[in-house]
């Protein structure tokens, strides 16, 4: 079974600065997807960014980018130019890419609460 | 295009009562997933359904919990004889298809409180 670990329960960053959230995972599979989700106080889960394991290039979405290290099974999220609206819980998640209907589920980490300091 | 809808948003039940949580997927989506989030924890997968079929229920407790996704109407997560430990936020997600990189769109969740 796959596991996802987020070792930082809380992080804080000054507005406009850069912050990196850590995520490691454990799997025996070679092909999979990784995701970062944001959960603001409204509790709505919002997809921030995703990475396909077979792609070596790190994904980027505007101010959000990832550092994907497949050998180390590490998938960190970098938020540049932090804004007040970035304050939220951030969850790292894993999904198998094997074409098996039993592998559609997302496996989440325990989350990192990000606070933005004005 | 409306997103994933869940109702009720908040549900209070006393121990021993039944809880019924509803999820209407996005238009055109035929794959539904239920997740549970206990306080201060991440989401945990419960069950994955396609229309009229349960595909993967590996995360669902064997007793008291059941799920369905009928041909017509919303998906229902049913919890019988609720206990305090069932208090959690229950999230539903839907996707257009399976087997490929296919985003799961989440609903706003139902917060269940068991007194």
PDB file of C-alpha atoms in Angstrom:
ATOM      1  CA  UNK A   1       0.000   0.000   0.000  1.00  0.00           C
ATOM      2  CA  UNK A   2       1.087   3.503  -0.704  1.00  0.00           C
ATOM      3  CA  UNK A   3       1.702   6.047   2.042  1.00  0.00           C
ATOM      4  CA  UNK A   4       2.135   9.810   1.917  1.00  0.00           C
ATOM      5  CA  UNK A   5       3.972  11.712   4.651  1.00  0.00           C
ATOM      6  CA  UNK A   6       3.922  15.431   5.339  1.00  0.00           C
ATOM      7  CA  UNK A   7       6.315  16.105   8.193  1.00  0.00           C
ATOM      8  CA  UNK A   8       5.493  19.791   8.675  1.00  0.00           C
ATOM      9  CA  UNK A   9       2.176  20.211  10.524  1.00  0.00           C
ATOM     10  CA  UNK A  10       2.486  24.002  10.347  1.00  0.00           C
ATOM     11  CA  UNK A  11       4.467  26.535   8.342  1.00  0.00           C
ATOM     12  CA  UNK A  12       4.415  30.290   8.150  1.00  0.00           C
ATOM     13  CA  UNK A  13       5.806  32.765   5.662  1.00  0.00           C
ATOM     14  CA  UNK A  14       5.926  36.520   5.265  1.00  0.00           C
ATOM     15  CA  UNK A  15       3.719  37.926   2.549  1.00  0.00           C
ATOM     16  CA  UNK A  16       5.578  38.146  -0.787  1.00  0.00           C
ATOM     17  CA  UNK A  17       8.215  35.654   0.352  1.00  0.00           C
ATOM     18  CA  UNK A  18       8.740  32.079  -0.848  1.00  0.00           C
ATOM     19  CA  UNK A  19       7.876  28.948   1.104  1.00  0.00           C
ATOM     20  CA  UNK A  20       8.432  25.257   0.433  1.00  0.00           C
ATOM     21  CA  UNK A  21       6.173  22.505   1.760  1.00  0.00           C
ATOM     22  CA  UNK A  22       7.591  18.996   2.008  1.00  0.00           C
ATOM     23  CA  UNK A  23       6.042  15.687   1.022  1.00  0.00           C
ATOM     24  CA  UNK A  24       7.490  12.195   0.798  1.00  0.00           C
ATOM     25  CA  UNK A  25       5.751   9.038  -0.293  1.00  0.00           C
ATOM     26  CA  UNK A  26       6.322   5.343  -0.386  1.00  0.00           C
ATOM     27  CA  UNK A  27       5.305   3.101  -3.267  1.00  0.00           C
ATOM     28  CA  UNK A  28       6.507   0.058  -5.148  1.00  0.00           C
ATOM     29  CA  UNK A  29       4.922   1.282  -8.372  1.00  0.00           C
ATOM     30  CA  UNK A  30       6.914   2.974 -11.090  1.00  0.00           C
ATOM     31  CA  UNK A  31       4.138   4.994 -12.651  1.00  0.00           C
ATOM     32  CA  UNK A  32       1.782   7.231 -10.725  1.00  0.00           C
ATOM     33  CA  UNK A  33       0.471  10.756 -10.245  1.00  0.00           C
ATOM     34  CA  UNK A  34       1.191  13.205  -7.460  1.00  0.00           C
ATOM     35  CA  UNK A  35      -0.961  16.150  -6.472  1.00  0.00           C
ATOM     36  CA  UNK A  36      -1.059  19.123  -4.168  1.00  0.00           C
ATOM     37  CA  UNK A  37      -4.496  20.183  -2.926  1.00  0.00           C
ATOM     38  CA  UNK A  38      -5.370  23.337  -1.030  1.00  0.00           C
ATOM     39  CA  UNK A  39      -8.107  23.387   1.603  1.00  0.00           C
ATOM     40  CA  UNK A  40      -8.975  26.955   2.724  1.00  0.00           C
ATOM     41  CA  UNK A  41     -11.184  27.642   5.751  1.00  0.00           C
ATOM     42  CA  UNK A  42     -14.229  26.992   3.560  1.00  0.00           C
ATOM     43  CA  UNK A  43     -12.983  23.343   3.506  1.00  0.00           C
ATOM     44  CA  UNK A  44     -13.412  23.101  -0.265  1.00  0.00           C
ATOM     45  CA  UNK A  45     -10.647  20.955  -1.746  1.00  0.00           C
ATOM     46  CA  UNK A  46      -8.934  22.743  -4.628  1.00  0.00           C
ATOM     47  CA  UNK A  47      -6.367  21.163  -6.925  1.00  0.00           C
ATOM     48  CA  UNK A  48      -3.214  23.298  -6.989  1.00  0.00           C
ATOM     49  CA  UNK A  49      -0.831  21.318  -9.149  1.00  0.00           C
ATOM     50  CA  UNK A  50      -0.184  17.782 -10.393  1.00  0.00           C
ATOM     51  CA  UNK A  51       2.812  15.814 -11.588  1.00  0.00           C
ATOM     52  CA  UNK A  52       3.001  12.678 -13.684  1.00  0.00           C
ATOM     53  CA  UNK A  53       5.806  10.448 -12.442  1.00  0.00           C
ATOM     54  CA  UNK A  54       7.027   9.538 -15.921  1.00  0.00           C
ATOM     55  CA  UNK A  55       7.671  13.198 -16.708  1.00  0.00           C
ATOM     56  CA  UNK A  56      11.050  14.428 -15.555  1.00  0.00           C
ATOM     57  CA  UNK A  57      10.140  18.089 -15.909  1.00  0.00           C
ATOM     58  CA  UNK A  58       8.770  19.652 -12.759  1.00  0.00           C
ATOM     59  CA  UNK A  59       5.218  20.982 -13.032  1.00  0.00           C
ATOM     60  CA  UNK A  60       4.567  24.709 -12.702  1.00  0.00           C
ATOM     61  CA  UNK A  61       1.331  26.661 -12.322  1.00  0.00           C
ATOM     62  CA  UNK A  62       1.899  30.399 -12.029  1.00  0.00           C
ATOM     63  CA  UNK A  63       3.346  30.997  -8.533  1.00  0.00           C
ATOM     64  CA  UNK A  64       3.250  27.304  -7.656  1.00  0.00           C
ATOM     65  CA  UNK A  65       5.934  24.829  -8.653  1.00  0.00           C
ATOM     66  CA  UNK A  66       7.073  21.435  -7.515  1.00  0.00           C
ATOM     67  CA  UNK A  67      10.426  19.769  -6.964  1.00  0.00           C
ATOM     68  CA  UNK A  68       9.852  16.146  -7.908  1.00  0.00           C
ATOM     69  CA  UNK A  69      12.675  13.786  -6.962  1.00  0.00           C
ATOM     70  CA  UNK A  70      11.540  10.319  -8.053  1.00  0.00           C
ATOM     71  CA  UNK A  71      14.490   8.372  -6.696  1.00  0.00           C
ATOM     72  CA  UNK A  72      14.129  10.027  -3.306  1.00  0.00           C
ATOM     73  CA  UNK A  73      10.310   9.757  -3.472  1.00  0.00           C
ATOM     74  CA  UNK A  74      10.031  13.415  -2.639  1.00  0.00           C
ATOM     75  CA  UNK A  75       7.482  15.911  -3.959  1.00  0.00           C
ATOM     76  CA  UNK A  76       7.767  19.392  -2.463  1.00  0.00           C
ATOM     77  CA  UNK A  77       5.615  22.413  -3.288  1.00  0.00           C
ATOM     78  CA  UNK A  78       7.137  25.864  -3.666  1.00  0.00           C
ATOM     79  CA  UNK A  79       4.908  28.907  -3.399  1.00  0.00           C
ATOM     80  CA  UNK A  80       6.527  32.093  -4.654  1.00  0.00           C
ATOM     81  CA  UNK A  81       5.405  35.645  -3.848  1.00  0.00           C
ATOM     82  CA  UNK A  82       3.087  34.356  -1.098  1.00  0.00           C
ATOM     83  CA  UNK A  83      -0.264  36.088  -0.835  1.00  0.00           C
ATOM     84  CA  UNK A  84      -2.779  36.292   2.000  1.00  0.00           C
ATOM     85  CA  UNK A  85      -5.149  34.138  -0.023  1.00  0.00           C
ATOM     86  CA  UNK A  86      -2.633  31.289   0.041  1.00  0.00           C
ATOM     87  CA  UNK A  87      -3.371  30.684   3.721  1.00  0.00           C
ATOM     88  CA  UNK A  88      -4.843  27.188   3.929  1.00  0.00           C
ATOM     89  CA  UNK A  89      -4.181  23.550   4.670  1.00  0.00           C
ATOM     90  CA  UNK A  90      -2.140  21.942   1.919  1.00  0.00           C
ATOM     91  CA  UNK A  91      -2.404  18.232   1.237  1.00  0.00           C
ATOM     92  CA  UNK A  92      -0.083  16.101  -0.827  1.00  0.00           C
ATOM     93  CA  UNK A  93      -1.764  13.152  -2.569  1.00  0.00           C
ATOM     94  CA  UNK A  94      -0.820  10.072  -4.571  1.00  0.00           C
ATOM     95  CA  UNK A  95      -2.705   8.139  -7.227  1.00  0.00           C
ATOM     96  CA  UNK A  96      -1.659   5.033  -9.080  1.00  0.00           C
ATOM     97  CA  UNK A  97      -1.447   5.226 -12.846  1.00  0.00           C
ATOM     98  CA  UNK A  98      -1.929   1.549 -13.420  1.00  0.00           C
ATOM     99  CA  UNK A  99      -5.004   1.001 -15.561  1.00  0.00           C
ATOM    100  CA  UNK A 100      -6.943  -0.820 -12.925  1.00  0.00           C
ATOM    101  CA  UNK A 101     -10.260   0.441 -11.697  1.00  0.00           C
ATOM    102  CA  UNK A 102      -9.212  -0.374  -8.170  1.00  0.00           C
ATOM    103  CA  UNK A 103      -6.479   2.240  -8.337  1.00  0.00           C
ATOM    104  CA  UNK A 104      -8.547   5.380  -8.798  1.00  0.00           C
ATOM    105  CA  UNK A 105      -8.400   6.437  -5.172  1.00  0.00           C
ATOM    106  CA  UNK A 106      -6.304   9.300  -3.894  1.00  0.00           C
ATOM    107  CA  UNK A 107      -4.064   8.693  -0.881  1.00  0.00           C
ATOM    108  CA  UNK A 108      -3.549  11.879   1.131  1.00  0.00           C
ATOM    109  CA  UNK A 109      -0.952  13.044   3.609  1.00  0.00           C
ATOM    110  CA  UNK A 110      -1.961  14.604   6.913  1.00  0.00           C
ATOM    111  CA  UNK A 111      -1.527  18.153   5.673  1.00  0.00           C
ATOM    112  CA  UNK A 112       0.478  21.296   6.390  1.00  0.00           C
ATOM    113  CA  UNK A 113      -1.250  24.386   7.721  1.00  0.00           C
ATOM    114  CA  UNK A 114       0.233  27.442   5.997  1.00  0.00           C
ATOM    115  CA  UNK A 115      -0.052  30.849   7.625  1.00  0.00           C
ATOM    116  CA  UNK A 116       0.761  34.032   5.739  1.00  0.00           C
ATOM    117  CA  UNK A 117       2.162  36.854   7.870  1.00  0.00           C
ATOM    118  CA  UNK A 118       1.199  40.320   6.561  1.00  0.00           C
TER     119      UNK A 118
ATOM    120  CA  UNK B   1     -21.777  24.282 -15.127  1.00  0.00           C
ATOM    121  CA  UNK B   2     -22.492  23.510 -11.496  1.00  0.00           C
ATOM    122  CA  UNK B   3     -19.789  21.799  -9.515  1.00  0.00           C
ATOM    123  CA  UNK B   4     -20.155  18.777  -7.269  1.00  0.00           C
ATOM    124  CA  UNK B   5     -23.014  19.329  -4.857  1.00  0.00           C
ATOM    125  CA  UNK B   6     -23.391  17.789  -1.461  1.00  0.00           C
ATOM    126  CA  UNK B   7     -26.241  18.031   0.972  1.00  0.00           C
ATOM    127  CA  UNK B   8     -26.764  18.646   3.677  1.00  0.00           C
ATOM    128  CA  UNK B   9     -23.735  20.758   4.458  1.00  0.00           C
ATOM    129  CA  UNK B  10     -24.167  20.125   8.170  1.00  0.00           C
ATOM    130  CA  UNK B  11     -25.896  17.165   9.768  1.00  0.00           C
ATOM    131  CA  UNK B  12     -26.430  16.506  13.451  1.00  0.00           C
ATOM    132  CA  UNK B  13     -27.472  13.073  14.632  1.00  0.00           C
ATOM    133  CA  UNK B  14     -27.789  11.398  18.000  1.00  0.00           C
ATOM    134  CA  UNK B  15     -26.060   8.114  18.677  1.00  0.00           C
ATOM    135  CA  UNK B  16     -27.983   5.241  17.134  1.00  0.00           C
ATOM    136  CA  UNK B  17     -29.682   7.286  14.421  1.00  0.00           C
ATOM    137  CA  UNK B  18     -29.083   6.979  10.710  1.00  0.00           C
ATOM    138  CA  UNK B  19     -27.211   9.517   8.586  1.00  0.00           C
ATOM    139  CA  UNK B  20     -27.792   9.870   4.843  1.00  0.00           C
ATOM    140  CA  UNK B  21     -25.361  12.014   2.882  1.00  0.00           C
ATOM    141  CA  UNK B  22     -26.072  12.952  -0.717  1.00  0.00           C
ATOM    142  CA  UNK B  23     -23.743  13.786  -3.565  1.00  0.00           C
ATOM    143  CA  UNK B  24     -24.653  15.032  -7.023  1.00  0.00           C
ATOM    144  CA  UNK B  25     -21.657  14.778  -9.352  1.00  0.00           C
ATOM    145  CA  UNK B  26     -20.755  17.317 -11.970  1.00  0.00           C
ATOM    146  CA  UNK B  27     -22.813  17.133 -15.134  1.00  0.00           C
ATOM    147  CA  UNK B  28     -21.610  14.298 -17.338  1.00  0.00           C
ATOM    148  CA  UNK B  29     -19.534  12.658 -14.604  1.00  0.00           C
ATOM    149  CA  UNK B  30     -20.326   9.021 -13.897  1.00  0.00           C
ATOM    150  CA  UNK B  31     -17.561   8.273 -11.378  1.00  0.00           C
ATOM    151  CA  UNK B  32     -18.042   9.164  -7.720  1.00  0.00           C
ATOM    152  CA  UNK B  33     -15.662   8.852  -4.778  1.00  0.00           C
ATOM    153  CA  UNK B  34     -16.329   9.290  -1.073  1.00  0.00           C
ATOM    154  CA  UNK B  35     -13.659  10.389   1.393  1.00  0.00           C
ATOM    155  CA  UNK B  36     -13.772  10.982   5.133  1.00  0.00           C
ATOM    156  CA  UNK B  37     -11.760  13.620   6.974  1.00  0.00           C
ATOM    157  CA  UNK B  38     -11.429  13.263  10.715  1.00  0.00           C
ATOM    158  CA  UNK B  39     -10.487  16.410  12.680  1.00  0.00           C
ATOM    159  CA  UNK B  40      -6.914  17.535  12.022  1.00  0.00           C
ATOM    160  CA  UNK B  41      -6.296  14.697   9.556  1.00  0.00           C
ATOM    161  CA  UNK B  42      -6.098  14.222   5.811  1.00  0.00           C
ATOM    162  CA  UNK B  43      -8.835  12.739   3.683  1.00  0.00           C
ATOM    163  CA  UNK B  44      -9.180   8.970   3.731  1.00  0.00           C
ATOM    164  CA  UNK B  45     -10.675   7.109   0.785  1.00  0.00           C
ATOM    165  CA  UNK B  46     -13.849   5.192   1.519  1.00  0.00           C
ATOM    166  CA  UNK B  47     -15.519   4.012  -1.680  1.00  0.00           C
ATOM    167  CA  UNK B  48     -15.507   4.465  -5.458  1.00  0.00           C
ATOM    168  CA  UNK B  49     -18.673   3.987  -7.486  1.00  0.00           C
ATOM    169  CA  UNK B  50     -19.787   4.116 -11.058  1.00  0.00           C
ATOM    170  CA  UNK B  51     -23.408   4.264 -12.024  1.00  0.00           C
ATOM    171  CA  UNK B  52     -25.139   1.344 -10.272  1.00  0.00           C
ATOM    172  CA  UNK B  53     -21.821  -0.328  -9.415  1.00  0.00           C
ATOM    173  CA  UNK B  54     -19.427  -0.303  -6.483  1.00  0.00           C
ATOM    174  CA  UNK B  55     -15.944  -0.512  -7.949  1.00  0.00           C
ATOM    175  CA  UNK B  56     -13.745  -0.234  -4.864  1.00  0.00           C
ATOM    176  CA  UNK B  57     -14.985  -0.220  -1.275  1.00  0.00           C
ATOM    177  CA  UNK B  58     -11.672  -1.066   0.335  1.00  0.00           C
ATOM    178  CA  UNK B  59     -11.747   1.993   2.589  1.00  0.00           C
ATOM    179  CA  UNK B  60     -15.253   1.599   3.900  1.00  0.00           C
ATOM    180  CA  UNK B  61     -15.951   0.053   7.305  1.00  0.00           C
ATOM    181  CA  UNK B  62     -17.591  -3.356   6.904  1.00  0.00           C
ATOM    182  CA  UNK B  63     -20.427  -2.601   9.274  1.00  0.00           C
ATOM    183  CA  UNK B  64     -22.974   0.212   9.381  1.00  0.00           C
ATOM    184  CA  UNK B  65     -21.679   1.966   6.232  1.00  0.00           C
ATOM    185  CA  UNK B  66     -23.084   1.555   2.741  1.00  0.00           C
ATOM    186  CA  UNK B  67     -23.000   3.517  -0.491  1.00  0.00           C
ATOM    187  CA  UNK B  68     -24.948   3.550  -3.686  1.00  0.00           C
ATOM    188  CA  UNK B  69     -25.018   5.457  -6.957  1.00  0.00           C
ATOM    189  CA  UNK B  70     -28.278   4.651  -8.709  1.00  0.00           C
ATOM    190  CA  UNK B  71     -28.975   5.074 -12.378  1.00  0.00           C
ATOM    191  CA  UNK B  72     -31.019   8.160 -11.586  1.00  0.00           C
ATOM    192  CA  UNK B  73     -30.354  10.546  -8.744  1.00  0.00           C
ATOM    193  CA  UNK B  74     -27.475  11.337  -6.453  1.00  0.00           C
ATOM    194  CA  UNK B  75     -24.994   9.054  -4.799  1.00  0.00           C
ATOM    195  CA  UNK B  76     -25.898   8.258  -1.191  1.00  0.00           C
ATOM    196  CA  UNK B  77     -23.553   7.432   1.670  1.00  0.00           C
ATOM    197  CA  UNK B  78     -25.542   5.852   4.464  1.00  0.00           C
ATOM    198  CA  UNK B  79     -24.344   5.386   8.013  1.00  0.00           C
ATOM    199  CA  UNK B  80     -26.565   3.319  10.257  1.00  0.00           C
ATOM    200  CA  UNK B  81     -26.562   3.496  14.061  1.00  0.00           C
ATOM    201  CA  UNK B  82     -24.086   6.350  14.156  1.00  0.00           C
ATOM    202  CA  UNK B  83     -21.510   6.575  16.941  1.00  0.00           C
ATOM    203  CA  UNK B  84     -19.460   9.555  18.134  1.00  0.00           C
ATOM    204  CA  UNK B  85     -16.455   8.311  16.186  1.00  0.00           C
ATOM    205  CA  UNK B  86     -18.383   8.862  12.945  1.00  0.00           C
ATOM    206  CA  UNK B  87     -18.206  12.630  13.503  1.00  0.00           C
ATOM    207  CA  UNK B  88     -16.184  13.913  10.566  1.00  0.00           C
ATOM    208  CA  UNK B  89     -16.361  15.799   7.298  1.00  0.00           C
ATOM    209  CA  UNK B  90     -17.430  13.593   4.402  1.00  0.00           C
ATOM    210  CA  UNK B  91     -16.330  14.677   0.961  1.00  0.00           C
ATOM    211  CA  UNK B  92     -17.590  13.486  -2.358  1.00  0.00           C
ATOM    212  CA  UNK B  93     -15.637  13.862  -5.597  1.00  0.00           C
ATOM    213  CA  UNK B  94     -16.534  13.077  -9.170  1.00  0.00           C
ATOM    214  CA  UNK B  95     -14.612  12.518 -12.365  1.00  0.00           C
ATOM    215  CA  UNK B  96     -15.464  12.250 -16.018  1.00  0.00           C
ATOM    216  CA  UNK B  97     -13.699   8.964 -16.596  1.00  0.00           C
ATOM    217  CA  UNK B  98     -11.217   6.604 -15.035  1.00  0.00           C
ATOM    218  CA  UNK B  99      -7.978   4.937 -15.999  1.00  0.00           C
ATOM    219  CA  UNK B 100      -6.222   8.089 -17.162  1.00  0.00           C
ATOM    220  CA  UNK B 101      -5.077  11.275 -15.487  1.00  0.00           C
ATOM    221  CA  UNK B 102      -8.502  12.518 -14.694  1.00  0.00           C
ATOM    222  CA  UNK B 103      -9.095  15.198 -12.124  1.00  0.00           C
ATOM    223  CA  UNK B 104     -11.393  14.436  -9.245  1.00  0.00           C
ATOM    224  CA  UNK B 105     -13.526  17.483  -8.516  1.00  0.00           C
ATOM    225  CA  UNK B 106     -14.527  17.774  -4.890  1.00  0.00           C
ATOM    226  CA  UNK B 107     -17.755  18.924  -3.344  1.00  0.00           C
ATOM    227  CA  UNK B 108     -17.892  21.239  -0.320  1.00  0.00           C
ATOM    228  CA  UNK B 109     -18.341  18.336   2.106  1.00  0.00           C
ATOM    229  CA  UNK B 110     -20.908  17.371   4.707  1.00  0.00           C
ATOM    230  CA  UNK B 111     -19.927  17.892   8.319  1.00  0.00           C
ATOM    231  CA  UNK B 112     -21.516  15.182  10.439  1.00  0.00           C
ATOM    232  CA  UNK B 113     -21.743  15.708  14.173  1.00  0.00           C
ATOM    233  CA  UNK B 114     -22.891  12.844  16.375  1.00  0.00           C
ATOM    234  CA  UNK B 115     -24.135  13.865  19.800  1.00  0.00           C
TER     235      UNK B 115
END
